[in-house]
Amino acid sequence: MRACLSGLTVFLLLISTTTPALTRPSQRLSLANQFLAPHNAARSALGLQPLLWDAKLARYAQWYANQRRFDCALQHSNGPYGENIFWGSGDGWTPSQAVMAWISERQWYNYWSNSCAGGQECGHYTQIVWSSTRRVGCAKVTCFGGRGDFMTCNYDPPGNYIGERPY
């Protein structure tokens, strides 16, 4: 298990550090794959089915991200899907960096007690690895007035049901 997680960490680090440096479109991962690859690497480390990119979820995510473009507020859409949101100050944040921030919450999740460490968040991580979730769609916007980058991913079926384990 430890070797699997080390491999995942290296893979995620490579994605987050190499993606912005690629300049030719043929070399650059599509926006969808920049979101999807780290999601599926985290799921693979647990032996879970990979998520599929869903255009309907991506349109919903883009619709909501466009609303946050004005204020970059970390507010959920309260829509019908599972949802992770990210904000980074400045610009140039990559989708893989946002997903890695969510995955890093793994350190705070205790499977046996099915809870987060005191005062910590781990719900972004558990949504990513929720075993019954099959589809994801995400979006990224740069907020007006230099407020930073906002990203959101929506998941269907949603996860994070109280009292249930993610996997």
PDB file of C-alpha atoms in Angstrom:
ATOM      1  CA  MET A   1       0.000   0.000   0.000  1.00  0.00           C
ATOM      2  CA  ARG A   2       2.819   2.411   0.895  1.00  0.00           C
ATOM      3  CA  ALA A   3       4.504   1.825  -2.521  1.00  0.00           C
ATOM      4  CA  CYS A   4       1.181   2.539  -4.257  1.00  0.00           C
ATOM      5  CA  LEU A   5       0.794   5.822  -2.410  1.00  0.00           C
ATOM      6  CA  SER A   6       4.401   6.817  -3.113  1.00  0.00           C
ATOM      7  CA  GLY A   7       3.833   6.172  -6.803  1.00  0.00           C
ATOM      8  CA  LEU A   8       0.655   8.239  -6.697  1.00  0.00           C
ATOM      9  CA  THR A   9       2.500  11.122  -5.041  1.00  0.00           C
ATOM     10  CA  VAL A  10       5.232  11.081  -7.701  1.00  0.00           C
ATOM     11  CA  PHE A  11       2.661  10.893 -10.509  1.00  0.00           C
ATOM     12  CA  LEU A  12       0.667  13.805  -9.114  1.00  0.00           C
ATOM     13  CA  LEU A  13       3.799  15.859  -8.557  1.00  0.00           C
ATOM     14  CA  LEU A  14       4.883  15.288 -12.160  1.00  0.00           C
ATOM     15  CA  ILE A  15       1.491  16.320 -13.524  1.00  0.00           C
ATOM     16  CA  SER A  16       1.318  19.470 -11.437  1.00  0.00           C
ATOM     17  CA  THR A  17       4.828  20.614 -12.225  1.00  0.00           C
ATOM     18  CA  THR A  18       5.077  19.705 -15.897  1.00  0.00           C
ATOM     19  CA  THR A  19       1.701  20.749 -17.255  1.00  0.00           C
ATOM     20  CA  PRO A  20       2.260  24.551 -17.250  1.00  0.00           C
ATOM     21  CA  ALA A  21       5.691  24.225 -18.854  1.00  0.00           C
ATOM     22  CA  LEU A  22       4.348  22.477 -21.955  1.00  0.00           C
ATOM     23  CA  THR A  23       3.749  25.038 -24.617  1.00  0.00           C
ATOM     24  CA  ARG A  24       2.662  23.274 -27.802  1.00  0.00           C
ATOM     25  CA  PRO A  25      -1.046  22.343 -27.830  1.00  0.00           C
ATOM     26  CA  SER A  26      -0.193  18.841 -29.041  1.00  0.00           C
ATOM     27  CA  GLN A  27       1.941  18.337 -25.915  1.00  0.00           C
ATOM     28  CA  ARG A  28      -0.436  19.892 -23.436  1.00  0.00           C
ATOM     29  CA  LEU A  29      -2.983  17.717 -21.705  1.00  0.00           C
ATOM     30  CA  SER A  30      -6.542  18.792 -22.435  1.00  0.00           C
ATOM     31  CA  LEU A  31      -8.219  20.666 -19.615  1.00  0.00           C
ATOM     32  CA  ALA A  32     -10.454  17.640 -19.033  1.00  0.00           C
ATOM     33  CA  ASN A  33      -7.442  15.328 -18.719  1.00  0.00           C
ATOM     34  CA  GLN A  34      -5.659  17.750 -16.390  1.00  0.00           C
ATOM     35  CA  PHE A  35      -8.598  17.361 -14.020  1.00  0.00           C
ATOM     36  CA  LEU A  36      -9.281  13.693 -14.713  1.00  0.00           C
ATOM     37  CA  ALA A  37      -5.775  12.178 -14.475  1.00  0.00           C
ATOM     38  CA  PRO A  38      -5.114  13.009 -10.797  1.00  0.00           C
ATOM     39  CA  HIS A  39      -8.676  12.016  -9.858  1.00  0.00           C
ATOM     40  CA  ASN A  40      -8.188   8.611 -11.426  1.00  0.00           C
ATOM     41  CA  ALA A  41      -4.680   8.168 -10.029  1.00  0.00           C
ATOM     42  CA  ALA A  42      -6.098   8.591  -6.510  1.00  0.00           C
ATOM     43  CA  ARG A  43      -8.905   6.149  -7.277  1.00  0.00           C
ATOM     44  CA  SER A  44      -6.526   3.643  -8.857  1.00  0.00           C
ATOM     45  CA  ALA A  45      -4.359   3.636  -5.726  1.00  0.00           C
ATOM     46  CA  LEU A  46      -7.418   2.253  -3.900  1.00  0.00           C
ATOM     47  CA  GLY A  47      -8.432  -0.174  -6.656  1.00  0.00           C
ATOM     48  CA  LEU A  48     -11.509   1.884  -7.581  1.00  0.00           C
ATOM     49  CA  GLN A  49     -13.072   2.283 -11.007  1.00  0.00           C
ATOM     50  CA  PRO A  50     -11.852   5.358 -12.907  1.00  0.00           C
ATOM     51  CA  LEU A  51     -14.173   8.322 -13.298  1.00  0.00           C
ATOM     52  CA  LEU A  52     -15.407   9.245 -16.759  1.00  0.00           C
ATOM     53  CA  TRP A  53     -15.507  12.824 -18.023  1.00  0.00           C
ATOM     54  CA  ASP A  54     -19.084  14.000 -18.434  1.00  0.00           C
ATOM     55  CA  ALA A  55     -19.882  16.961 -20.708  1.00  0.00           C
ATOM     56  CA  LYS A  56     -23.155  17.723 -18.872  1.00  0.00           C
ATOM     57  CA  LEU A  57     -21.328  17.963 -15.539  1.00  0.00           C
ATOM     58  CA  ALA A  58     -18.602  20.088 -17.155  1.00  0.00           C
ATOM     59  CA  ARG A  59     -21.246  22.496 -18.503  1.00  0.00           C
ATOM     60  CA  TYR A  60     -22.803  22.738 -15.051  1.00  0.00           C
ATOM     61  CA  ALA A  61     -19.356  23.355 -13.516  1.00  0.00           C
ATOM     62  CA  GLN A  62     -18.624  26.047 -16.123  1.00  0.00           C
ATOM     63  CA  TRP A  63     -21.992  27.692 -15.505  1.00  0.00           C
ATOM     64  CA  TYR A  64     -21.263  27.885 -11.803  1.00  0.00           C
ATOM     65  CA  ALA A  65     -17.601  28.899 -12.188  1.00  0.00           C
ATOM     66  CA  ASN A  66     -18.722  31.780 -14.417  1.00  0.00           C
ATOM     67  CA  GLN A  67     -20.865  33.063 -11.529  1.00  0.00           C
ATOM     68  CA  ARG A  68     -17.884  32.959  -9.166  1.00  0.00           C
ATOM     69  CA  ARG A  69     -15.707  34.857 -11.663  1.00  0.00           C
ATOM     70  CA  PHE A  70     -16.890  38.143 -10.141  1.00  0.00           C
ATOM     71  CA  ASP A  71     -15.932  37.397  -6.534  1.00  0.00           C
ATOM     72  CA  CYS A  72     -13.943  34.136  -6.456  1.00  0.00           C
ATOM     73  CA  ALA A  73     -15.929  33.222  -3.317  1.00  0.00           C
ATOM     74  CA  LEU A  74     -15.548  29.719  -1.943  1.00  0.00           C
ATOM     75  CA  GLN A  75     -19.274  29.048  -1.972  1.00  0.00           C
ATOM     76  CA  HIS A  76     -20.870  25.819  -3.137  1.00  0.00           C
ATOM     77  CA  SER A  77     -23.509  25.857  -5.857  1.00  0.00           C
ATOM     78  CA  ASN A  78     -25.862  23.709  -3.743  1.00  0.00           C
ATOM     79  CA  GLY A  79     -26.791  21.885  -6.932  1.00  0.00           C
ATOM     80  CA  PRO A  80     -27.807  18.261  -7.452  1.00  0.00           C
ATOM     81  CA  TYR A  81     -24.240  16.926  -7.722  1.00  0.00           C
ATOM     82  CA  GLY A  82     -21.324  16.287  -5.445  1.00  0.00           C
ATOM     83  CA  GLU A  83     -18.969  19.250  -5.647  1.00  0.00           C
ATOM     84  CA  ASN A  84     -15.413  20.259  -4.840  1.00  0.00           C
ATOM     85  CA  ILE A  85     -14.341  23.894  -5.110  1.00  0.00           C
ATOM     86  CA  PHE A  86     -10.895  25.493  -5.119  1.00  0.00           C
ATOM     87  CA  TRP A  87      -9.553  29.035  -5.029  1.00  0.00           C
ATOM     88  CA  GLY A  88      -5.934  30.055  -5.492  1.00  0.00           C
ATOM     89  CA  SER A  89      -4.651  33.628  -5.233  1.00  0.00           C
ATOM     90  CA  GLY A  90      -2.820  35.038  -8.204  1.00  0.00           C
ATOM     91  CA  ASP A  91      -3.052  33.279 -11.531  1.00  0.00           C
ATOM     92  CA  GLY A  92      -1.576  30.278 -13.248  1.00  0.00           C
ATOM     93  CA  TRP A  93      -3.057  27.599 -11.020  1.00  0.00           C
ATOM     94  CA  THR A  94      -3.470  24.303 -12.868  1.00  0.00           C
ATOM     95  CA  PRO A  95      -6.345  21.859 -12.605  1.00  0.00           C
ATOM     96  CA  SER A  96      -3.976  19.195 -11.326  1.00  0.00           C
ATOM     97  CA  GLN A  97      -2.856  21.511  -8.500  1.00  0.00           C
ATOM     98  CA  ALA A  98      -6.482  22.004  -7.436  1.00  0.00           C
ATOM     99  CA  VAL A  99      -7.155  18.257  -7.493  1.00  0.00           C
ATOM    100  CA  MET A 100      -3.909  17.591  -5.625  1.00  0.00           C
ATOM    101  CA  ALA A 101      -5.011  20.029  -2.907  1.00  0.00           C
ATOM    102  CA  TRP A 102      -8.196  18.004  -2.491  1.00  0.00           C
ATOM    103  CA  ILE A 103      -6.339  14.682  -2.565  1.00  0.00           C
ATOM    104  CA  SER A 104      -3.879  15.924   0.062  1.00  0.00           C
ATOM    105  CA  GLU A 105      -6.753  15.817   2.560  1.00  0.00           C
ATOM    106  CA  ARG A 106      -6.239  12.032   2.549  1.00  0.00           C
ATOM    107  CA  GLN A 107      -3.790  12.530   5.414  1.00  0.00           C
ATOM    108  CA  TRP A 108      -6.667  13.695   7.612  1.00  0.00           C
ATOM    109  CA  TYR A 109      -9.086  10.878   6.754  1.00  0.00           C
ATOM    110  CA  ASN A 110      -9.327   7.839   9.048  1.00  0.00           C
ATOM    111  CA  TYR A 111     -11.082   4.981   7.282  1.00  0.00           C
ATOM    112  CA  TRP A 112     -11.684   2.962  10.435  1.00  0.00           C
ATOM    113  CA  SER A 113     -13.488   5.751  12.257  1.00  0.00           C
ATOM    114  CA  ASN A 114     -14.812   7.150   8.946  1.00  0.00           C
ATOM    115  CA  SER A 115     -13.954  10.649  10.081  1.00  0.00           C
ATOM    116  CA  CYS A 116     -11.540  13.526   9.616  1.00  0.00           C
ATOM    117  CA  ALA A 117      -8.890  14.410  12.177  1.00  0.00           C
ATOM    118  CA  GLY A 118     -10.096  17.049  14.613  1.00  0.00           C
ATOM    119  CA  GLY A 119     -10.306  20.495  13.043  1.00  0.00           C
ATOM    120  CA  GLN A 120      -9.344  19.215   9.572  1.00  0.00           C
ATOM    121  CA  GLU A 121     -11.217  18.797   6.305  1.00  0.00           C
ATOM    122  CA  CYS A 122     -11.234  15.607   4.273  1.00  0.00           C
ATOM    123  CA  GLY A 123     -14.558  15.734   2.420  1.00  0.00           C
ATOM    124  CA  HIS A 124     -12.967  16.822  -0.859  1.00  0.00           C
ATOM    125  CA  TYR A 125     -10.801  13.695  -0.764  1.00  0.00           C
ATOM    126  CA  THR A 126     -13.669  11.386   0.144  1.00  0.00           C
ATOM    127  CA  GLN A 127     -15.779  12.780  -2.719  1.00  0.00           C
ATOM    128  CA  ILE A 128     -12.971  11.994  -5.166  1.00  0.00           C
ATOM    129  CA  VAL A 129     -12.716   8.393  -3.947  1.00  0.00           C
ATOM    130  CA  TRP A 130     -16.443   7.793  -3.336  1.00  0.00           C
ATOM    131  CA  SER A 131     -16.802   4.323  -4.820  1.00  0.00           C
ATOM    132  CA  SER A 132     -20.254   4.737  -6.392  1.00  0.00           C
ATOM    133  CA  THR A 133     -19.354   8.002  -8.162  1.00  0.00           C
ATOM    134  CA  ARG A 134     -18.884   7.343 -11.892  1.00  0.00           C
ATOM    135  CA  ARG A 135     -18.709  10.710 -13.666  1.00  0.00           C
ATOM    136  CA  VAL A 136     -17.023  14.068 -13.180  1.00  0.00           C
ATOM    137  CA  GLY A 137     -17.030  17.401 -14.970  1.00  0.00           C
ATOM    138  CA  CYS A 138     -14.941  20.424 -13.997  1.00  0.00           C
ATOM    139  CA  ALA A 139     -14.227  24.022 -14.936  1.00  0.00           C
ATOM    140  CA  LYS A 140     -11.695  26.750 -14.252  1.00  0.00           C
ATOM    141  CA  VAL A 141     -12.032  30.533 -14.432  1.00  0.00           C
ATOM    142  CA  THR A 142      -9.708  33.416 -13.693  1.00  0.00           C
ATOM    143  CA  CYS A 143     -11.556  35.849 -11.499  1.00  0.00           C
ATOM    144  CA  PHE A 144     -11.891  39.517 -12.338  1.00  0.00           C
ATOM    145  CA  GLY A 145      -9.754  42.146 -10.661  1.00  0.00           C
ATOM    146  CA  GLY A 146      -6.802  39.857  -9.981  1.00  0.00           C
ATOM    147  CA  ARG A 147      -8.775  37.871  -7.415  1.00  0.00           C
ATOM    148  CA  GLY A 148      -7.207  34.550  -8.435  1.00  0.00           C
ATOM    149  CA  ASP A 149      -8.329  31.304 -10.042  1.00  0.00           C
ATOM    150  CA  PHE A 150     -11.509  29.436  -9.147  1.00  0.00           C
ATOM    151  CA  MET A 151     -12.074  25.787 -10.035  1.00  0.00           C
ATOM    152  CA  THR A 152     -14.930  23.428  -9.427  1.00  0.00           C
ATOM    153  CA  CYS A 153     -15.628  19.769 -10.110  1.00  0.00           C
ATOM    154  CA  ASN A 154     -19.048  18.153  -9.993  1.00  0.00           C
ATOM    155  CA  TYR A 155     -19.616  14.450  -9.341  1.00  0.00           C
ATOM    156  CA  ASP A 156     -22.439  12.079 -10.231  1.00  0.00           C
ATOM    157  CA  PRO A 157     -23.710  10.190  -8.402  1.00  0.00           C
ATOM    158  CA  PRO A 158     -22.684  12.402  -5.481  1.00  0.00           C
ATOM    159  CA  GLY A 159     -20.944  11.052  -2.397  1.00  0.00           C
ATOM    160  CA  ASN A 160     -20.207  12.040   1.177  1.00  0.00           C
ATOM    161  CA  TYR A 161     -23.312  10.561   2.754  1.00  0.00           C
ATOM    162  CA  ILE A 162     -23.190  10.826   6.537  1.00  0.00           C
ATOM    163  CA  GLY A 163     -22.501   7.486   8.154  1.00  0.00           C
ATOM    164  CA  GLU A 164     -21.291   5.832   4.922  1.00  0.00           C
ATOM    165  CA  ARG A 165     -17.693   5.040   4.020  1.00  0.00           C
ATOM    166  CA  PRO A 166     -16.382   6.268   0.689  1.00  0.00           C
ATOM    167  CA  TYR A 167     -14.980   2.851  -0.332  1.00  0.00           C
TER     168      TYR A 167
END
